[in-house]
Amino acid sequence: MTDLTPREIVSELDRFIIGQNEAKRAVSVALRNRWRRKQLGPELRDEVYPKNILMIGPTGVGKTEISRRLAKLARAPFIKIEATKFTEVGYVGRDVEQIIRDLVDAAIFQTRELMREDVKQRAHEAAQERVISAVAGEDARAGTREMFRKKLKSGELDSTMIELEVADTSNPMGMEIPGQPGMMPGGMNLGDLFGKAFGQRTVKKRMTVAESYGVLIADEADKLLDDETVTKAAMESVEQNGIVFLDEIDKVCRNADARGADVSREGVQRDLLPLIEGTTVSTKHGAIKTDHILFIASGAFHIAKPSDLLPELQGRLPIRVNLRALTEGDFVRILTETDNALTRQYTALMATEEVTVTFTDEGIAALAKIAAEVNESIENIGARRLYTVMERVFEELSFNAPDRAGEAVTVDADFVETHLGELTRSTDLSRYVL
Ligand SMILES: Nc1ncnc2c1ncn2[C@@H]1O[C@H](COP(=O)(O)OP(=O)(O)OP(=O)(O)O)[C@@H](O)[C@H]1O
């Protein structure tokens, strides 16, 4: 839960997503409403339901990204699922309640990570003592331990090999199970099963002091966090803060296209309805009420229109926002202005090889122009095009970088032309590589 104001939320989102202000505003209000609801007295609080959002816009323009960043900001459990998944052969009748069960699993993972952060300091100290015992011996005197503690802090012991007993996180039967790791087809977790049956298994592992730190901190943090506390907090977090992102909702409309059975599509909407309206879903950790989970549905709505959704579903998605197609100008900004901009990423990656990369304005303009052109001539996949274009421009350098340590490379208009020019002039070629 965050107490950021809508304006602050939008400005956080601005760090990663260019434009799409309408959508940013809508999600920021949805998040603030959760905080407002928490301030209410218990009677009214239960009456206030989330105002779910319908995001309308073409592929690759930031719908998922906005929602995912919002969830991260709010430390909210998040899941993305394609509505069409439930119309696939083999999925018919697959219950949509699985969405909530998957959300619970995601929440448990997330809650554990967040709680680990919180207990890190304590875990850090405990881990340090375990390393000292491993180096100096269990029964070393206080003075000796203190001496080693100093050495440990100064990094002097980093390459010392030690043997440690740590929790065994490997699959106890060495079985490979397709799908989620550690999950049996029925949704039972092998780790849980064996953990309960045999108690926590441990293994002896040899490693350097430097390597041991991460392992031990995780191990110690887990000891401080018992499963029950984590699960309880995760369940609470799902009910109060959970966010479900339902993609391709337009594809389960009657008018989506000529193929497939309409019945199964509308069936999916009918199945989804109770989840969005508020129902109780049983999970292996207990019951989850979905009443206050925020649903963000999204789709391109090229063929079907929001009015083709079941009326009940339309009513449950009262906030409509449009996201617009991205332009060449947006691409320039996406390449340069965001915290995680691709130009920053490639520069940092090449710096690890001691190759200094700089981009000129003309170079960036050329990249944006090519991305926009390929989107136009082949298929508009939005900002995703920037990934393929950048990967291609850097293909040669990425491969040769280790031999070019110490060099400086300038990505200017010429560089882009040399590496992409030929490709962009051939639709046939760019269809495959860009
Ligand atoms: N407006 C934007 N600003 C910055 N980056 C963007 C923007 N739009 C998309 N991206 C980047 O493009 C990629 C794809 O975007 P995203 O996953 O949000 O697509 P989407 O709109 O949800 O499409 P789909 O419905 O097909 O999933 C992400 O990596 C995202 O960071």
Tab-separated table of C-alpha atoms and ligand atoms in Angstrom:
chain	number	residue	atom	x	y	z
A	1	MET	CA	0.000	0.000	0.000
A	2	THR	CA	1.293	3.399	-0.893
A	3	ASP	CA	0.169	6.834	0.223
A	4	LEU	CA	1.399	8.565	-2.917
A	5	THR	CA	-1.018	11.108	-4.369
A	6	PRO	CA	-2.306	10.645	-7.921
A	7	ARG	CA	0.074	13.337	-9.118
A	8	GLU	CA	3.020	11.613	-7.464
A	9	ILE	CA	1.988	8.271	-8.921
A	10	VAL	CA	1.807	9.746	-12.421
A	11	SER	CA	5.212	11.307	-12.016
A	12	GLU	CA	6.655	7.946	-10.929
A	13	LEU	CA	5.101	6.320	-13.994
A	14	ASP	CA	6.527	9.113	-16.151
A	15	ARG	CA	9.983	7.808	-15.326
A	16	PHE	CA	9.300	4.696	-17.371
A	17	ILE	CA	6.452	5.379	-19.745
A	18	ILE	CA	6.244	8.129	-22.320
A	19	GLY	CA	2.873	9.786	-22.922
A	20	GLN	CA	-0.400	7.901	-22.342
A	21	ASN	CA	-1.445	10.428	-19.733
A	22	GLU	CA	-5.073	9.424	-19.714
A	23	ALA	CA	-4.202	5.881	-18.732
A	24	LYS	CA	-1.683	7.014	-16.150
A	25	ARG	CA	-4.254	9.272	-14.538
A	26	ALA	CA	-6.855	6.518	-14.417
A	27	VAL	CA	-4.578	4.008	-12.734
A	28	SER	CA	-3.260	6.600	-10.320
A	29	VAL	CA	-6.789	7.395	-9.192
A	30	ALA	CA	-7.594	3.696	-8.856
A	31	LEU	CA	-4.589	3.283	-6.595
A	32	ARG	CA	-5.356	6.387	-4.556
A	33	ASN	CA	-8.902	5.132	-4.094
A	34	ARG	CA	-7.541	2.098	-2.335
A	35	TRP	CA	-5.719	4.314	0.099
A	36	ARG	CA	-8.877	6.422	0.565
A	37	ARG	CA	-10.899	3.304	1.226
A	38	LYS	CA	-8.462	2.247	3.929
A	39	GLN	CA	-9.085	5.541	5.747
A	40	LEU	CA	-12.836	4.845	5.996
A	41	GLY	CA	-14.670	3.277	8.891
A	42	PRO	CA	-15.237	-0.493	8.633
A	43	GLU	CA	-18.876	-0.290	7.525
A	44	LEU	CA	-18.355	1.997	4.597
A	45	ARG	CA	-15.003	0.466	3.743
A	46	ASP	CA	-16.588	-2.817	2.782
A	47	GLU	CA	-19.086	-1.068	0.561
A	48	VAL	CA	-16.523	0.662	-1.616
A	49	TYR	CA	-15.565	-1.439	-4.597
A	50	PRO	CA	-12.728	-0.772	-6.987
A	51	LYS	CA	-13.570	0.979	-10.210
A	52	ASN	CA	-12.095	-1.367	-12.737
A	53	ILE	CA	-10.455	-0.056	-15.854
A	54	LEU	CA	-10.725	-0.871	-19.536
A	55	MET	CA	-7.630	0.122	-21.494
A	56	ILE	CA	-8.198	0.492	-25.205
A	57	GLY	CA	-5.207	0.731	-27.492
A	58	PRO	CA	-3.034	-1.055	-30.023
A	59	THR	CA	-0.309	-3.509	-29.121
A	60	GLY	CA	2.964	-2.372	-27.576
A	61	VAL	CA	1.970	1.117	-26.456
A	62	GLY	CA	2.327	0.707	-22.703
A	63	LYS	CA	-0.880	-0.895	-21.389
A	64	THR	CA	0.848	-3.712	-19.560
A	65	GLU	CA	3.841	-1.600	-18.661
A	66	ILE	CA	1.716	1.047	-16.921
A	67	SER	CA	-0.153	-1.606	-14.962
A	68	ARG	CA	2.958	-3.530	-14.012
A	69	ARG	CA	4.800	-0.397	-12.879
A	70	LEU	CA	1.758	0.661	-10.898
A	71	ALA	CA	1.704	-2.692	-9.125
A	72	LYS	CA	5.381	-2.420	-8.359
A	73	LEU	CA	4.944	1.048	-6.970
A	74	ALA	CA	2.091	-0.127	-4.766
A	75	ARG	CA	3.904	-3.330	-3.830
A	76	ALA	CA	0.723	-5.000	-5.066
A	77	PRO	CA	0.508	-8.617	-6.205
A	78	PHE	CA	0.105	-8.586	-9.975
A	79	ILE	CA	-0.782	-11.090	-12.641
A	80	LYS	CA	-1.206	-10.748	-16.386
A	81	ILE	CA	-3.378	-13.206	-18.201
A	82	GLU	CA	-4.781	-13.418	-21.717
A	83	ALA	CA	-8.540	-13.807	-21.768
A	84	THR	CA	-8.219	-15.878	-24.948
A	85	LYS	CA	-6.333	-18.527	-22.993
A	86	PHE	CA	-9.663	-19.795	-21.778
A	87	THR	CA	-10.992	-20.359	-25.272
A	88	GLU	CA	-8.100	-22.549	-26.388
A	89	VAL	CA	-8.658	-26.203	-27.087
A	90	GLY	CA	-7.856	-28.100	-23.950
A	91	TYR	CA	-8.653	-25.107	-21.815
A	92	VAL	CA	-12.368	-25.349	-22.363
A	93	GLY	CA	-13.907	-25.534	-18.963
A	94	ARG	CA	-10.617	-24.630	-17.341
A	95	ASP	CA	-11.811	-22.574	-14.493
A	96	VAL	CA	-10.951	-18.914	-14.474
A	97	GLU	CA	-10.578	-19.143	-10.712
A	98	GLN	CA	-7.089	-20.395	-11.438
A	99	ILE	CA	-6.233	-16.738	-12.125
A	100	ILE	CA	-6.742	-15.996	-8.448
A	101	ARG	CA	-4.780	-19.048	-7.377
A	102	ASP	CA	-1.903	-17.947	-9.582
A	103	LEU	CA	-2.176	-14.473	-8.113
A	104	VAL	CA	-1.861	-15.966	-4.641
A	105	ASP	CA	1.285	-17.816	-5.686
A	106	ALA	CA	2.714	-14.608	-7.122
A	107	ALA	CA	1.802	-12.792	-3.908
A	108	ILE	CA	3.505	-15.370	-1.718
A	109	PHE	CA	6.674	-15.028	-3.749
A	110	GLN	CA	6.482	-11.232	-3.668
A	111	THR	CA	5.630	-11.049	0.028
A	112	ARG	CA	8.530	-13.279	0.888
A	113	GLU	CA	10.892	-11.072	-1.119
A	114	LEU	CA	9.565	-7.901	0.506
A	115	MET	CA	9.696	-9.372	4.000
A	116	ARG	CA	13.170	-10.615	3.292
A	117	GLU	CA	14.148	-7.039	2.571
A	118	ASP	CA	12.693	-6.017	5.892
A	119	VAL	CA	14.550	-8.649	7.883
A	120	LYS	CA	17.725	-8.204	5.894
A	121	GLN	CA	19.655	-6.364	8.581
A	122	ARG	CA	18.964	-9.064	11.147
A	123	ALA	CA	19.648	-11.741	8.584
A	124	HIS	CA	22.858	-9.983	7.649
A	125	GLU	CA	24.161	-10.159	11.195
A	126	ALA	CA	23.168	-13.793	11.606
A	127	ALA	CA	24.804	-14.669	8.282
A	128	GLN	CA	27.990	-12.941	9.376
A	129	GLU	CA	28.135	-15.008	12.564
A	130	ARG	CA	27.673	-18.201	10.573
A	131	VAL	CA	30.540	-17.308	8.260
A	132	ILE	CA	32.772	-16.577	11.266
A	133	SER	CA	31.887	-19.928	12.802
A	134	ALA	CA	32.685	-21.622	9.517
A	135	VAL	CA	36.089	-19.932	9.229
A	136	ALA	CA	37.164	-19.791	12.890
A	137	GLY	CA	35.403	-22.899	14.171
A	138	GLU	CA	32.189	-23.186	16.170
A	139	ASP	CA	33.861	-22.814	19.557
A	140	ALA	CA	36.281	-19.981	18.802
A	141	ARG	CA	36.649	-17.441	21.597
A	142	ALA	CA	35.029	-14.058	21.513
A	143	GLY	CA	38.372	-12.338	20.837
A	144	THR	CA	39.108	-14.613	17.903
A	145	ARG	CA	35.634	-14.116	16.521
A	146	GLU	CA	36.043	-10.345	16.776
A	147	MET	CA	39.317	-10.542	14.857
A	148	PHE	CA	37.641	-12.536	12.105
A	149	ARG	CA	34.704	-10.175	12.097
A	150	LYS	CA	37.109	-7.341	11.225
A	151	LYS	CA	38.798	-9.394	8.523
A	152	LEU	CA	35.398	-10.293	7.123
A	153	LYS	CA	34.331	-6.645	6.962
A	154	SER	CA	37.512	-5.616	5.208
A	155	GLY	CA	36.984	-8.308	2.576
A	156	GLU	CA	40.212	-10.125	3.521
A	157	LEU	CA	38.407	-13.443	3.773
A	158	ASP	CA	36.495	-13.151	0.519
A	159	SER	CA	38.314	-15.932	-1.286
A	160	THR	CA	38.587	-18.275	1.707
A	161	MET	CA	36.766	-21.555	1.056
A	162	ILE	CA	34.287	-22.666	3.669
A	163	GLU	CA	31.822	-25.482	4.053
A	164	LEU	CA	28.313	-24.581	5.090
A	165	GLU	CA	25.140	-26.387	5.896
A	166	VAL	CA	22.324	-24.674	4.030
A	167	ALA	CA	18.693	-25.366	3.252
A	168	ASP	CA	18.317	-27.679	0.287
A	169	THR	CA	16.268	-25.888	-2.279
A	170	SER	CA	16.772	-28.465	-5.005
A	171	ASN	CA	13.996	-30.748	-6.107
A	172	PRO	CA	14.087	-33.618	-3.591
A	173	MET	CA	13.351	-36.340	-6.100
A	174	GLY	CA	15.292	-34.845	-8.965
A	175	MET	CA	12.146	-34.979	-11.053
A	176	GLU	CA	11.582	-32.637	-13.928
A	177	ILE	CA	8.049	-31.390	-14.015
A	178	PRO	CA	6.875	-29.424	-16.994
A	179	GLY	CA	5.302	-26.099	-16.247
A	180	GLN	CA	6.043	-24.358	-13.044
A	181	PRO	CA	9.111	-25.513	-11.166
A	182	GLY	CA	8.273	-27.504	-8.084
A	183	MET	CA	4.611	-27.768	-8.949
A	184	MET	CA	2.843	-31.040	-9.406
A	185	PRO	CA	0.028	-31.146	-11.929
A	186	GLY	CA	-2.643	-30.946	-9.252
A	187	GLY	CA	-1.128	-27.734	-7.967
A	188	MET	CA	0.584	-29.342	-5.009
A	189	ASN	CA	4.021	-28.045	-4.250
A	190	LEU	CA	6.747	-30.653	-3.927
A	191	GLY	CA	8.774	-28.448	-1.615
A	192	ASP	CA	5.797	-28.178	0.739
A	193	LEU	CA	5.134	-31.865	0.589
A	194	PHE	CA	8.644	-32.958	1.362
A	195	GLY	CA	9.354	-30.065	3.666
A	196	LYS	CA	6.469	-31.206	5.791
A	197	ALA	CA	7.216	-34.896	5.542
A	198	PHE	CA	10.927	-34.764	6.320
A	199	GLY	CA	11.407	-31.431	8.009
A	200	GLN	CA	13.701	-28.892	6.388
A	201	ARG	CA	16.382	-30.719	4.429
A	202	THR	CA	19.885	-29.360	4.502
A	203	VAL	CA	22.953	-29.989	2.392
A	204	LYS	CA	26.630	-29.276	2.888
A	205	LYS	CA	28.063	-26.942	0.296
A	206	ARG	CA	31.587	-25.670	-0.314
A	207	MET	CA	31.997	-22.102	-1.443
A	208	THR	CA	34.050	-18.971	-0.910
A	209	VAL	CA	33.140	-16.527	1.833
A	210	ALA	CA	32.214	-13.983	-0.819
A	211	GLU	CA	29.840	-16.420	-2.503
A	212	SER	CA	28.366	-17.579	0.773
A	213	TYR	CA	26.939	-14.228	1.704
A	214	GLY	CA	23.962	-14.129	-0.603
A	215	VAL	CA	23.121	-17.751	0.123
A	216	LEU	CA	23.325	-17.290	3.861
A	217	ILE	CA	21.346	-14.091	3.979
A	218	ALA	CA	18.511	-15.742	2.055
A	219	ASP	CA	18.770	-18.745	4.343
A	220	GLU	CA	18.751	-16.688	7.541
A	221	ALA	CA	15.961	-14.454	6.294
A	222	ASP	CA	13.857	-17.529	5.585
A	223	LYS	CA	14.414	-18.710	9.137
A	224	LEU	CA	13.116	-15.420	10.435
A	225	LEU	CA	10.060	-15.714	8.238
A	226	ASP	CA	7.888	-18.672	8.831
A	227	ASP	CA	5.672	-19.850	6.014
A	228	GLU	CA	2.504	-19.165	7.898
A	229	THR	CA	3.289	-15.481	8.453
A	230	VAL	CA	4.260	-15.022	4.822
A	231	THR	CA	1.164	-16.784	3.518
A	232	LYS	CA	-1.155	-14.860	5.790
A	233	ALA	CA	0.321	-11.522	4.699
A	234	ALA	CA	0.208	-12.599	1.051
A	235	MET	CA	-3.461	-13.601	1.209
A	236	GLU	CA	-4.329	-10.293	2.833
A	237	SER	CA	-2.344	-8.470	0.177
A	238	VAL	CA	-4.163	-10.292	-2.648
A	239	GLU	CA	-7.565	-9.385	-1.226
A	240	GLN	CA	-6.747	-5.755	-0.493
A	241	ASN	CA	-4.155	-4.840	-3.101
A	242	GLY	CA	-4.233	-7.479	-5.840
A	243	ILE	CA	-4.228	-6.379	-9.472
A	244	VAL	CA	-5.316	-8.649	-12.320
A	245	PHE	CA	-4.403	-7.541	-15.836
A	246	LEU	CA	-6.719	-9.213	-18.332
A	247	ASP	CA	-5.299	-8.841	-21.796
A	248	GLU	CA	-7.067	-9.462	-25.121
A	249	ILE	CA	-10.503	-8.947	-23.661
A	250	ASP	CA	-11.653	-7.762	-27.107
A	251	LYS	CA	-10.876	-11.222	-28.489
A	252	VAL	CA	-13.548	-12.834	-26.356
A	253	CYS	CA	-16.298	-10.696	-27.858
A	254	ARG	CA	-18.882	-12.077	-30.205
A	255	ASN	CA	-17.704	-9.892	-33.063
A	256	ALA	CA	-13.999	-10.488	-32.553
A	257	ASP	CA	-13.583	-12.213	-35.934
A	258	ALA	CA	-15.176	-14.878	-38.067
A	259	ARG	CA	-13.283	-17.831	-36.657
A	260	GLY	CA	-13.985	-19.895	-33.563
A	261	ALA	CA	-17.125	-20.515	-31.616
A	262	ASP	CA	-18.811	-17.396	-30.279
A	263	VAL	CA	-20.367	-19.397	-27.538
A	264	SER	CA	-17.043	-20.222	-25.941
A	265	ARG	CA	-15.985	-16.580	-26.149
A	266	GLU	CA	-19.062	-15.285	-24.426
A	267	GLY	CA	-18.713	-18.184	-22.049
A	268	VAL	CA	-15.351	-16.830	-21.021
A	269	GLN	CA	-16.866	-13.429	-20.293
A	270	ARG	CA	-19.603	-15.096	-18.290
A	271	ASP	CA	-17.007	-17.062	-16.333
A	272	LEU	CA	-14.979	-13.931	-15.646
A	273	LEU	CA	-17.926	-11.939	-14.433
A	274	PRO	CA	-18.215	-13.359	-10.899
A	275	LEU	CA	-14.502	-12.834	-10.318
A	276	ILE	CA	-14.847	-9.184	-11.221
A	277	GLU	CA	-18.144	-8.754	-9.390
A	278	GLY	CA	-16.734	-10.301	-6.267
A	279	THR	CA	-16.802	-13.922	-5.282
A	280	THR	CA	-14.935	-16.271	-3.014
A	281	VAL	CA	-12.301	-18.498	-4.540
A	282	SER	CA	-10.865	-21.405	-2.649
A	283	THR	CA	-7.133	-21.864	-2.866
A	284	LYS	CA	-4.865	-24.346	-1.188
A	285	HIS	CA	-3.965	-21.645	1.324
A	286	GLY	CA	-7.565	-20.725	2.131
A	287	ALA	CA	-10.429	-18.686	0.708
A	288	ILE	CA	-9.875	-15.427	-1.165
A	289	LYS	CA	-12.566	-12.792	-1.595
A	290	THR	CA	-12.139	-11.080	-4.929
A	291	ASP	CA	-14.343	-8.065	-4.122
A	292	HIS	CA	-11.514	-5.565	-3.771
A	293	ILE	CA	-9.122	-6.888	-6.355
A	294	LEU	CA	-8.529	-4.339	-9.107
A	295	PHE	CA	-9.116	-5.612	-12.624
A	296	ILE	CA	-7.541	-3.868	-15.574
A	297	ALA	CA	-8.866	-5.271	-18.830
A	298	SER	CA	-7.215	-4.384	-22.083
A	299	GLY	CA	-7.566	-4.834	-25.786
A	300	ALA	CA	-6.989	-3.240	-29.163
A	301	PHE	CA	-10.705	-3.289	-30.058
A	302	HIS	CA	-9.908	-3.084	-33.753
A	303	ILE	CA	-12.928	-5.162	-34.733
A	304	ALA	CA	-15.051	-5.662	-31.665
A	305	LYS	CA	-16.066	-2.604	-29.647
A	306	PRO	CA	-16.341	-2.268	-25.879
A	307	SER	CA	-20.115	-2.262	-26.411
A	308	ASP	CA	-19.796	-5.840	-27.723
A	309	LEU	CA	-18.823	-7.043	-24.253
A	310	LEU	CA	-21.568	-8.540	-22.138
A	311	PRO	CA	-23.523	-5.668	-20.591
A	312	GLU	CA	-22.770	-6.890	-17.099
A	313	LEU	CA	-19.069	-6.885	-17.878
A	314	GLN	CA	-19.247	-3.399	-19.386
A	315	GLY	CA	-20.785	-2.224	-16.135
A	316	ARG	CA	-17.942	-3.720	-14.187
A	317	LEU	CA	-15.330	-1.914	-16.244
A	318	PRO	CA	-16.610	1.634	-15.851
A	319	ILE	CA	-13.372	3.495	-16.438
A	320	ARG	CA	-12.427	3.622	-20.107
A	321	VAL	CA	-9.118	4.956	-21.243
A	322	ASN	CA	-7.639	5.212	-24.692
A	323	LEU	CA	-3.971	4.714	-25.376
A	324	ARG	CA	-2.708	6.081	-28.621
A	325	ALA	CA	-0.379	4.604	-31.199
A	326	LEU	CA	3.207	5.707	-30.695
A	327	THR	CA	4.885	8.080	-33.129
A	328	GLU	CA	8.443	8.540	-34.267
A	329	GLY	CA	8.710	11.412	-31.796
A	330	ASP	CA	7.611	9.113	-28.959
A	331	PHE	CA	10.274	6.628	-30.006
A	332	VAL	CA	12.979	9.266	-29.667
A	333	ARG	CA	11.781	9.959	-26.140
A	334	ILE	CA	11.437	6.273	-25.262
A	335	LEU	CA	14.984	5.711	-26.462
A	336	THR	CA	16.416	8.518	-24.383
A	337	GLU	CA	14.221	9.793	-21.569
A	338	THR	CA	13.087	6.816	-19.536
A	339	ASP	CA	15.102	5.501	-16.589
A	340	ASN	CA	15.433	2.150	-18.318
A	341	ALA	CA	15.911	3.566	-21.848
A	342	LEU	CA	17.437	1.133	-24.313
A	343	THR	CA	20.282	3.550	-25.090
A	344	ARG	CA	21.212	3.506	-21.408
A	345	GLN	CA	20.969	-0.262	-21.279
A	346	TYR	CA	23.187	-0.831	-24.320
A	347	THR	CA	25.711	1.747	-23.143
A	348	ALA	CA	25.936	0.060	-19.750
A	349	LEU	CA	26.188	-3.419	-21.270
A	350	MET	CA	28.996	-2.365	-23.599
A	351	ALA	CA	30.770	-0.595	-20.720
A	352	THR	CA	31.155	-3.989	-19.041
A	353	GLU	CA	33.384	-4.854	-22.025
A	354	GLU	CA	35.173	-1.521	-21.709
A	355	VAL	CA	33.682	-0.268	-24.940
A	356	THR	CA	32.418	3.292	-24.594
A	357	VAL	CA	29.226	3.817	-26.575
A	358	THR	CA	27.726	7.227	-27.207
A	359	PHE	CA	24.625	8.088	-29.197
A	360	THR	CA	24.307	11.275	-31.211
A	361	ASP	CA	20.926	12.957	-31.637
A	362	GLU	CA	21.029	12.093	-35.338
A	363	GLY	CA	21.732	8.460	-34.512
A	364	ILE	CA	18.730	8.292	-32.210
A	365	ALA	CA	16.535	10.065	-34.739
A	366	ALA	CA	17.573	7.519	-37.361
A	367	LEU	CA	16.721	4.599	-35.058
A	368	ALA	CA	13.316	6.068	-34.235
A	369	LYS	CA	12.622	6.719	-37.904
A	370	ILE	CA	13.440	3.156	-38.897
A	371	ALA	CA	11.300	1.728	-36.097
A	372	ALA	CA	8.365	3.882	-37.183
A	373	GLU	CA	8.831	2.945	-40.849
A	374	VAL	CA	9.014	-0.769	-40.209
A	375	ASN	CA	5.935	-0.532	-37.989
A	376	GLU	CA	4.148	1.185	-40.827
A	377	SER	CA	5.234	-1.093	-43.634
A	378	ILE	CA	5.068	-4.477	-41.920
A	379	GLU	CA	3.094	-4.529	-38.717
A	380	ASN	CA	2.652	-2.001	-35.973
A	381	ILE	CA	3.983	-3.623	-32.836
A	382	GLY	CA	4.522	-0.300	-31.063
A	383	ALA	CA	7.567	0.240	-28.871
A	384	ARG	CA	8.438	-3.442	-29.112
A	385	ARG	CA	9.912	-2.560	-32.522
A	386	LEU	CA	12.662	-0.631	-30.768
A	387	TYR	CA	13.966	-3.846	-29.257
A	388	THR	CA	14.402	-5.579	-32.592
A	389	VAL	CA	15.884	-2.499	-34.240
A	390	MET	CA	18.388	-1.930	-31.434
A	391	GLU	CA	19.359	-5.571	-31.300
A	392	ARG	CA	20.092	-5.507	-34.998
A	393	VAL	CA	22.091	-2.282	-34.906
A	394	PHE	CA	24.225	-3.688	-32.124
A	395	GLU	CA	24.491	-7.214	-33.470
A	396	GLU	CA	28.045	-6.897	-34.727
A	397	LEU	CA	29.329	-4.865	-31.808
A	398	SER	CA	27.692	-7.182	-29.275
A	399	PHE	CA	29.597	-10.080	-30.795
A	400	ASN	CA	32.948	-8.350	-31.163
A	401	ALA	CA	32.941	-6.181	-28.039
A	402	PRO	CA	35.349	-8.384	-26.068
A	403	ASP	CA	38.000	-7.822	-28.789
A	404	ARG	CA	37.411	-4.088	-28.818
A	405	ALA	CA	38.046	-3.198	-25.163
A	406	GLY	CA	39.248	0.386	-24.802
A	407	GLU	CA	37.539	1.586	-27.994
A	408	ALA	CA	34.896	4.262	-28.288
A	409	VAL	CA	31.949	3.728	-30.616
A	410	THR	CA	29.636	6.513	-31.704
A	411	VAL	CA	26.153	5.546	-32.817
A	412	ASP	CA	25.406	8.309	-35.306
A	413	ALA	CA	23.333	8.414	-38.479
A	414	ASP	CA	26.158	6.733	-40.437
A	415	PHE	CA	26.475	3.913	-37.954
A	416	VAL	CA	22.734	3.257	-38.138
A	417	GLU	CA	22.783	3.422	-41.939
A	418	THR	CA	25.731	1.007	-42.160
A	419	HIS	CA	24.074	-1.537	-39.924
A	420	LEU	CA	20.451	-1.194	-40.911
A	421	GLY	CA	20.169	0.729	-44.158
A	422	GLU	CA	20.211	-2.287	-46.443
A	423	LEU	CA	17.666	-4.124	-44.365
A	424	THR	CA	15.151	-1.342	-44.173
A	425	ARG	CA	15.114	-0.956	-47.943
A	426	SER	CA	13.961	-4.527	-48.371
A	427	THR	CA	10.569	-5.324	-46.934
A	428	ASP	CA	11.227	-8.998	-47.408
A	429	LEU	CA	14.376	-8.899	-45.343
A	430	SER	CA	13.051	-6.654	-42.630
A	431	ARG	CA	10.026	-8.883	-42.239
A	432	TYR	CA	12.351	-11.507	-40.848
A	433	VAL	CA	14.964	-9.589	-38.956
A	434	LEU	CA	13.394	-6.389	-37.698
B	1	LIG	N1	4.627	4.647	-23.947
B	1	LIG	C1	5.711	3.906	-23.701
B	1	LIG	N2	6.813	4.424	-23.121
B	1	LIG	C2	7.898	3.669	-22.882
B	1	LIG	N3	7.992	2.376	-23.187
B	1	LIG	C3	6.936	1.778	-23.768
B	1	LIG	C4	5.747	2.518	-24.060
B	1	LIG	N4	4.868	1.680	-24.621
B	1	LIG	C5	5.454	0.488	-24.673
B	1	LIG	N5	6.698	0.529	-24.173
B	1	LIG	C6	7.624	-0.609	-24.091
B	1	LIG	O1	7.233	-1.574	-25.047
B	1	LIG	C7	7.097	-2.871	-24.503
B	1	LIG	C8	5.703	-3.418	-24.712
B	1	LIG	O2	4.752	-2.619	-24.047
B	1	LIG	P1	3.503	-3.216	-23.257
B	1	LIG	O3	3.850	-4.566	-22.722
B	1	LIG	O4	3.034	-2.235	-22.277
B	1	LIG	O5	2.464	-3.406	-24.432
B	1	LIG	P2	0.871	-3.447	-24.373
B	1	LIG	O6	0.364	-2.097	-24.729
B	1	LIG	O7	0.429	-4.004	-23.085
B	1	LIG	O8	0.545	-4.423	-25.562
B	1	LIG	P3	-0.130	-5.896	-25.509
B	1	LIG	O9	-1.566	-5.698	-25.298
B	1	LIG	O10	0.203	-6.458	-26.846
B	1	LIG	O11	0.541	-6.632	-24.392
B	1	LIG	C9	7.468	-2.740	-23.042
B	1	LIG	O12	8.769	-3.215	-22.888
B	1	LIG	C10	7.430	-1.272	-22.736
B	1	LIG	O13	8.427	-0.905	-21.852
